[in-house]
XYZ file of C-alpha atoms in Angstrom:
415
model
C -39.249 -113.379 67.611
C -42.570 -115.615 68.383
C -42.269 -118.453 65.869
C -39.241 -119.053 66.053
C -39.400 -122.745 64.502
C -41.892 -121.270 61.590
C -38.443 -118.893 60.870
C -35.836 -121.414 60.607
C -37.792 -123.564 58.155
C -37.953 -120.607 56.151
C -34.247 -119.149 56.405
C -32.481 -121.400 53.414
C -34.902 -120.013 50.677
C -33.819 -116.712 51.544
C -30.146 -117.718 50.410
C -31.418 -117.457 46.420
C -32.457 -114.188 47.330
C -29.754 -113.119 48.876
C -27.289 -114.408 45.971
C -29.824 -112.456 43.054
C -29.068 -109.097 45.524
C -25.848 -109.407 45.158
C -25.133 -110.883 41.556
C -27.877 -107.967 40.561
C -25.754 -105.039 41.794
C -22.208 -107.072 40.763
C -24.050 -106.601 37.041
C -25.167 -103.395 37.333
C -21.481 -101.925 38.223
C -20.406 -103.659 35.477
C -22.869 -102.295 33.216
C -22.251 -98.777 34.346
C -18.288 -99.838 33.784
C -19.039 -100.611 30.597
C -21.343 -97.608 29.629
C -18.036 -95.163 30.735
C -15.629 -97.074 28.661
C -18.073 -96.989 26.014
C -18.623 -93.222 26.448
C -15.252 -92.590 26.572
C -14.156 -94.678 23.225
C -16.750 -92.566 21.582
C -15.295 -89.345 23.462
C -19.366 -88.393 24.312
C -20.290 -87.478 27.732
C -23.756 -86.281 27.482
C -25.228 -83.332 30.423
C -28.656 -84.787 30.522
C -29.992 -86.943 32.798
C -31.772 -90.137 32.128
C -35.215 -90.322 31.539
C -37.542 -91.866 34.409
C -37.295 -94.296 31.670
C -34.307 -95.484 31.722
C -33.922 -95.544 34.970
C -36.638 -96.831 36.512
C -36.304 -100.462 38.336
C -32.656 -100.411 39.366
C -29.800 -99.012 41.453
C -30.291 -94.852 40.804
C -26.216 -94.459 41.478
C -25.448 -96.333 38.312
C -27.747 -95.313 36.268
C -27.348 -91.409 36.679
C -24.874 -90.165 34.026
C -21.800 -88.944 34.728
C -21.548 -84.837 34.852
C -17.338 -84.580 34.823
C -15.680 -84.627 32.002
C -12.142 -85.704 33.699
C -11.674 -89.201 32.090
C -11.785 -92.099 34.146
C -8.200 -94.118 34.187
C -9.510 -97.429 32.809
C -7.072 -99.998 32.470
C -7.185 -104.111 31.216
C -7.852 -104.966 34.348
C -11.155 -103.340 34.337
C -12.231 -105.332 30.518
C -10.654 -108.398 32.239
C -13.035 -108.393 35.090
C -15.847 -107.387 32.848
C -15.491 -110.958 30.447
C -14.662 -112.864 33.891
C -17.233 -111.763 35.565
C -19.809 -112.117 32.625
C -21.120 -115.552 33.895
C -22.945 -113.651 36.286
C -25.450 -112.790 34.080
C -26.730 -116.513 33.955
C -26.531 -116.808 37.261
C -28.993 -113.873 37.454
C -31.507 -115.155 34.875
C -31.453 -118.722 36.482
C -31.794 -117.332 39.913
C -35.081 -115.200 39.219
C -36.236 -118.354 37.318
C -35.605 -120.253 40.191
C -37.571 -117.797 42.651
C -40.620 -118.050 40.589
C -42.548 -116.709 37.138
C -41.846 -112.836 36.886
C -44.783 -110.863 37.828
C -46.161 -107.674 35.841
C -46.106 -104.557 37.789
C -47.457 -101.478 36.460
C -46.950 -98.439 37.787
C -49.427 -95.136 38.718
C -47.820 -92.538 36.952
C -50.768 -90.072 38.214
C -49.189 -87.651 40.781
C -53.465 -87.207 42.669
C -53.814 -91.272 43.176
C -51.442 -91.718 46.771
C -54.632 -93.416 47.785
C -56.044 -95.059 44.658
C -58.393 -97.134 47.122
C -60.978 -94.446 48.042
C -63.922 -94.521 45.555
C -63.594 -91.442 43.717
C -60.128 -91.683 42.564
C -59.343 -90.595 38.904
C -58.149 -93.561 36.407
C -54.646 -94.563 36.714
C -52.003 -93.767 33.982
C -49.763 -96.724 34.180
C -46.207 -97.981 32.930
C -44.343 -101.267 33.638
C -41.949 -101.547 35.821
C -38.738 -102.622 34.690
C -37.392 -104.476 38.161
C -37.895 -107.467 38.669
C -40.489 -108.957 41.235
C -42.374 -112.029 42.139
C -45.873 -112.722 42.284
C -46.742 -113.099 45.931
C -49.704 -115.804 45.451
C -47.992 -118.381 43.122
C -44.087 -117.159 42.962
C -42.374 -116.264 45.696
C -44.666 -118.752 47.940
C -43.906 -121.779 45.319
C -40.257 -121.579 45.793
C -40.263 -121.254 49.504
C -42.502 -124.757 49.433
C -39.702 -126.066 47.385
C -37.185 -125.567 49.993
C -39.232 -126.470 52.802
C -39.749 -130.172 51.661
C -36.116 -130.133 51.105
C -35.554 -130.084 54.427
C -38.036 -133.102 55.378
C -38.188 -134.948 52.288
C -35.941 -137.470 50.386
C -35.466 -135.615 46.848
C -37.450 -136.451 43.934
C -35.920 -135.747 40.302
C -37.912 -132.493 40.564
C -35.971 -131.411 43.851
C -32.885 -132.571 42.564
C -32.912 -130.324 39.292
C -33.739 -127.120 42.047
C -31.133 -128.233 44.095
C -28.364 -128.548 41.033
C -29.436 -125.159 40.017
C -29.096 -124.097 43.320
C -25.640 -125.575 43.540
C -24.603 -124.019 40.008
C -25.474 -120.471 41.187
C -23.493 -121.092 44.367
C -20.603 -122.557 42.646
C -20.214 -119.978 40.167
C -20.877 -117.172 42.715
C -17.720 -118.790 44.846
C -15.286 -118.951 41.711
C -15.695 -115.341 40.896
C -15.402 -114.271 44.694
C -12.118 -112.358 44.254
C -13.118 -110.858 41.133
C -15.974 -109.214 42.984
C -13.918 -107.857 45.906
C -11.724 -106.891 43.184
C -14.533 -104.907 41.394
C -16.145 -103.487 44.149
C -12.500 -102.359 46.279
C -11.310 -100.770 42.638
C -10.807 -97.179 43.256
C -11.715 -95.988 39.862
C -14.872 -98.059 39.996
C -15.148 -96.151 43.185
C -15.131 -92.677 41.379
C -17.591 -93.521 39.047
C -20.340 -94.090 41.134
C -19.666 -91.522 43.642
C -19.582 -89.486 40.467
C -23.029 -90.607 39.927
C -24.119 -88.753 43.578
C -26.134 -91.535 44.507
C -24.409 -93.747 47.000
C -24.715 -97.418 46.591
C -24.490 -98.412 50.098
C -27.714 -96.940 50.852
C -29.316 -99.098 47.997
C -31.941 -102.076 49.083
C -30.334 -105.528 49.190
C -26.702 -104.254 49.378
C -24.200 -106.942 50.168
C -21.333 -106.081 48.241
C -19.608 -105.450 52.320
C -19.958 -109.015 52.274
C -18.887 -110.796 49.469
C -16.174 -112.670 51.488
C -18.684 -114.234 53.447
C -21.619 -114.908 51.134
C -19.745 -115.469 48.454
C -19.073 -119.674 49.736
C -20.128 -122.780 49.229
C -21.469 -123.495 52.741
C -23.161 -120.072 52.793
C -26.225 -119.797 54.942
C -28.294 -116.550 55.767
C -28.361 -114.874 59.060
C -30.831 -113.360 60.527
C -29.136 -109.849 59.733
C -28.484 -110.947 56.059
C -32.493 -111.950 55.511
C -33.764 -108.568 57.246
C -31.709 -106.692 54.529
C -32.369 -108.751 51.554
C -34.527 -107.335 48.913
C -36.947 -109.332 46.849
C -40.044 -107.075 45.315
C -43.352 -109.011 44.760
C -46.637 -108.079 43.099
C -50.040 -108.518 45.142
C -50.503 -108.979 48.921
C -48.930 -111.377 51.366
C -50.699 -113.280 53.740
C -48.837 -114.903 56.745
C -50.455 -116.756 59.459
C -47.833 -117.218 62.606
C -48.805 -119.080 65.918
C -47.099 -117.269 68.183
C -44.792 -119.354 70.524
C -44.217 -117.337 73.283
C -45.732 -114.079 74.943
C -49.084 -112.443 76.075
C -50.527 -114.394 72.861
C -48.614 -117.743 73.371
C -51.179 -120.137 71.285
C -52.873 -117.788 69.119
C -52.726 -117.796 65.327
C -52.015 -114.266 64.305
C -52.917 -113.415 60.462
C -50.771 -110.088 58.743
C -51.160 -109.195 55.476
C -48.443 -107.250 53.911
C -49.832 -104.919 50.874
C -47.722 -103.861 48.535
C -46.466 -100.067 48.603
C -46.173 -98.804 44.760
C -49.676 -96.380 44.219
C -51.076 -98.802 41.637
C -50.817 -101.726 44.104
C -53.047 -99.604 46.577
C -56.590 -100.480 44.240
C -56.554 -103.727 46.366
C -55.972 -102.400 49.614
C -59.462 -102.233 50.552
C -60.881 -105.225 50.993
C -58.165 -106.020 53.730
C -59.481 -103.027 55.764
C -62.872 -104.493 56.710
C -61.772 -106.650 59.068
C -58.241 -105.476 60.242
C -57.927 -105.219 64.021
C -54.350 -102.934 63.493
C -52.916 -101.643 60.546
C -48.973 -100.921 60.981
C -47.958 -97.661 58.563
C -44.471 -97.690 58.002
C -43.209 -94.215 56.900
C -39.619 -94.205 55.927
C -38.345 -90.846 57.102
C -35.164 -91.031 55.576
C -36.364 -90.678 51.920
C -37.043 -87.252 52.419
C -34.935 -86.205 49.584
C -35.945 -88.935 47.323
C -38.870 -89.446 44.828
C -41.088 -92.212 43.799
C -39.443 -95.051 41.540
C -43.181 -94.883 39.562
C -43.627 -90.518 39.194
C -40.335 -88.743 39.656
C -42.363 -85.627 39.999
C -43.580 -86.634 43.673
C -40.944 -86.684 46.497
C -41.869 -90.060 48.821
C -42.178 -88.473 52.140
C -45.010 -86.134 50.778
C -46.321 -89.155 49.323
C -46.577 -91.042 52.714
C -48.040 -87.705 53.993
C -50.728 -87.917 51.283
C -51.452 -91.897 52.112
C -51.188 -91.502 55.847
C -54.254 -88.516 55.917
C -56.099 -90.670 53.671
C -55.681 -93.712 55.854
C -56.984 -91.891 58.855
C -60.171 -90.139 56.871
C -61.212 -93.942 56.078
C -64.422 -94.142 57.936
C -63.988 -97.820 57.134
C -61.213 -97.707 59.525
C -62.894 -96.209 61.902
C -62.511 -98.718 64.652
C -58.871 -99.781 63.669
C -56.018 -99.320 65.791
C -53.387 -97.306 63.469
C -49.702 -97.733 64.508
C -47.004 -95.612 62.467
C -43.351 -96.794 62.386
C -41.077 -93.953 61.272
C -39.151 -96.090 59.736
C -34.851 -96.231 58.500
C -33.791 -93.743 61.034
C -30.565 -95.256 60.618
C -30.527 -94.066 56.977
C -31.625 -90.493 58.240
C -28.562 -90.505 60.410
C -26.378 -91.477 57.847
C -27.594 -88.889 55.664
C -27.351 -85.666 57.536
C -24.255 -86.910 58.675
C -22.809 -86.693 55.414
C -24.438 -83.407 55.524
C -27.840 -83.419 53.294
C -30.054 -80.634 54.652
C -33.130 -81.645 55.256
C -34.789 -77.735 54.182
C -33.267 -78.193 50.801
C -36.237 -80.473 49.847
C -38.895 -79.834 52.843
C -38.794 -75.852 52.436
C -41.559 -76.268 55.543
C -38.670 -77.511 57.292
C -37.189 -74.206 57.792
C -33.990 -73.406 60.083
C -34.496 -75.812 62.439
C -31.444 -78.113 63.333
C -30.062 -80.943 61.072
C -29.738 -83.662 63.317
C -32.008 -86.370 63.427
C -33.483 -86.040 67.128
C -34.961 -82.355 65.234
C -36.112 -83.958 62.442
C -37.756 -87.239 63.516
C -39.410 -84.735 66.142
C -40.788 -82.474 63.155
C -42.078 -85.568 61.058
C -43.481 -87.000 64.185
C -45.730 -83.933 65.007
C -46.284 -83.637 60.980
C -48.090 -87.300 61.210
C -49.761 -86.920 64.576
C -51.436 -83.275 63.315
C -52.750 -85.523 59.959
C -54.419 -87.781 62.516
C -55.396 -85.813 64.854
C -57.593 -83.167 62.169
C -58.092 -86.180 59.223
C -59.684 -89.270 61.984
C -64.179 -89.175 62.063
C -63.212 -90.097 65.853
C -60.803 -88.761 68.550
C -58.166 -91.689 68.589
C -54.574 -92.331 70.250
C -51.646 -91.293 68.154
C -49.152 -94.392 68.304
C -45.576 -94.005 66.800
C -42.312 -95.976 67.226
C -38.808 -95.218 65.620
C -37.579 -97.863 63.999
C -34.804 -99.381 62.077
C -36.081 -102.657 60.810
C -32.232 -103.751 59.966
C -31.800 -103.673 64.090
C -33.674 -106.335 65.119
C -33.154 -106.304 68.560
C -35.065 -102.917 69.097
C -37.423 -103.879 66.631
C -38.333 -106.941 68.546
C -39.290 -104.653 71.455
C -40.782 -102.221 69.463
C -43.033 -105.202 67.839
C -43.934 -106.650 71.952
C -45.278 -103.205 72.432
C -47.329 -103.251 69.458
C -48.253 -106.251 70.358
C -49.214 -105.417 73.710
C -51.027 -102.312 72.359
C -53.512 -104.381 70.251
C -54.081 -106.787 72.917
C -55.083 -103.951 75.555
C -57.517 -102.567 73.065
C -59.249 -106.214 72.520
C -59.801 -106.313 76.170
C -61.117 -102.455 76.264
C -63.657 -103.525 73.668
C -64.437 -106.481 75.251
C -65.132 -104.597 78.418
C -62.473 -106.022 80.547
C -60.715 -103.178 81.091
């Protein structure tokens, strides 16, 4: 929205991670196709779940066994498409080695440590987990340099190799482009994950609607495609942005994004010293949901838990604290199909399912925690948002914008 030149430097390197998105979930069907037939040749269909285990780190609908015990109508198509479509699995391993060294991310497996920043939190129980991400200082970062002198730069033997790898993902990606649609349009494939009770669509980094257009050799991300892409990384993110129009025009603007998972949280607090805003983004629609690291603790209590430790920070005393209730598009699509929200917030009680009710209720749920948990009196500010829709979120970010420049002025006594 304000560095607009910074952005379209940046928008090829996201086409990597746009292809691992996809090739990740095209492997993950497959796997779960393969798991059934297996199941079925051996005529077992266990009634237990998976452990956190097991499913940990990728897409919960394919992972989740399957509870009927009506056999699924496999037929040679399905093992055809499974061999044809096996390539895919080097395009996966050469696209995360293309994005950068895998990072090691463990996991808090300690339900008490939603804010493992505060001094007197207990030691963290820890496992690794099993997705894969980036690290955010030397991974992710490297690659996007790569691409950057791409664009500027005559290619050295270095670039070239990147680029041929690049080219090989693509190419391969592009061959197998009907086999995909085939895969993903199949109706018993269909079956099995909605047996599974999860649905895909809702899933991070889902492009399997688009295969017909991503799935080319001249592919380049949108806008759209990049705000929906997925790529996890370990560590915090520092961007520094000249903005190139607005109230700000001129100024360098520095936002540090820290990562989310409980154990990532121990290095939150440096960053708090000397933070003029901090924007808390609560998604809302995970209500029924629970945290990839403790399946014991369902998210939105967990962002309850962060969000009244956040404003108790006397360290934060002084810091302008914006909350984004965030994926209110997800929320909609979920009590459309009819979830009920007091099936997992008992607090919740009879009120209506519809999402105007229930962004209301977690609204007045976050401004209470403020209002009783702040050392000070301070202004409750809260936007909805869908980041996917980035028109509104544009004018949701000017107002934030706005916001922090209005309380500069106020403490600079020019207001």
């Amino acid at each position: 929205m304000h560095a607009r030149r910074e952005w379209s430097e940046e928008r090829l390197a996201w086409r990597s991670v746009i292809q691992l998105n996809l090739v990740r979930m095209v492997n993950q069907i497959v796997d779960a196709v393969s798991n059934e037939i297996s199941a079925q040749a051996a005529q077992t269909y266990p009634d237990s779940p998976t452990s956190d285990d097991e499913s940990e780190g990728a897409t919960p609908a394919l992972l989740n066994v399957t509870n009927s015990k009506r056999k699924l109508k496999f037929s040679e198509k399905h093992r055809v498409l499974r061999l044809r479509l096996g390539p895919l699995r080097t395009v996966e391993s050469d696209l995360q080695r293309k994005l950068g060294t895998e990072a090691t991310e463990l996991y808090s497996t300690d339900v008490d440590t939603a804010a493992p920043f505060e001094d007197d939190h207990p030691p963290i129980r820890t496992k690794k987990s099993k997705e894969f991400a980036v690290n955010s200082s030397n991974g992710w970062k490297t690659a996007l340099g790569r691409f950057r002198s791409l664009v500027h730069q005559v290619d050295s033997p270095e670039q070239r190799t990147s680029r041929d790898a690049d080219d090989d993902a693509t190419n391969i990606i592009a061959s197998l482009r009907e086999d995909i649609v085939s895969l993903w349009e199949d109706p018993v494939v269909k079956e099995l994950l909605h047996r599974r009770k999860t649905r895909i669509e809702d899933s991070p980094g889902f492009f399997l609607n688009d295969i017909d257009r991503i799935a080319r050799l001249r592919y380049g991300p949108t806008d759209h495609d990049i705000i929906r892409a997925r790529l996890r990384t370990v560590g915090v993110q520092e961007y520094r942005m000249t903005f190139e129009h607005g109230p700000t025009a001129g100024q360098e603007w520095w936002f540090f994004d820290v990562g989310g998972t409980r154990s990532s949280r121990t290095a939150w607090y440096p960053f708090f010293d000397d933070a003029d805003a901090i924007v808390f983004l609560a998604p809302i629609s995970c209500f029924d949901e629970k945290l990839a690291e403790d399946r014991r603790v369902n998210r939105l209590e967990d962002s309850y838990l962060l969000w009244r430790s956040v404003c108790s920070c006397k360290l934060l005393t002084r810091t302008q604290l914006i909350v984004f209730l965030n994926k209110c598009d997800l929320l909609q699509a979920k009590l459309t199909r009819g979830v009920r929200i007091k099936d997992h917030v008992p607090s919740y009680g009879d009120r209506r399912n519809d999402v105007i009710t229930a962004t209301r209720y977690f609204q007045q749920h976050f401004k209470e925690i403020s209002k009783t948990c702040s050392p000070v009196p301070r202004p409750f500010f809260v936007h909805h948002t869908s980041v996917i829709d980035t028109k509104s979120t544009a004018i949701t970010l000017g107002a934030v914008e706005e916001s922090i420049l209005r309380d500069h002025l106020r403490r600079a006594d020019l207001m």
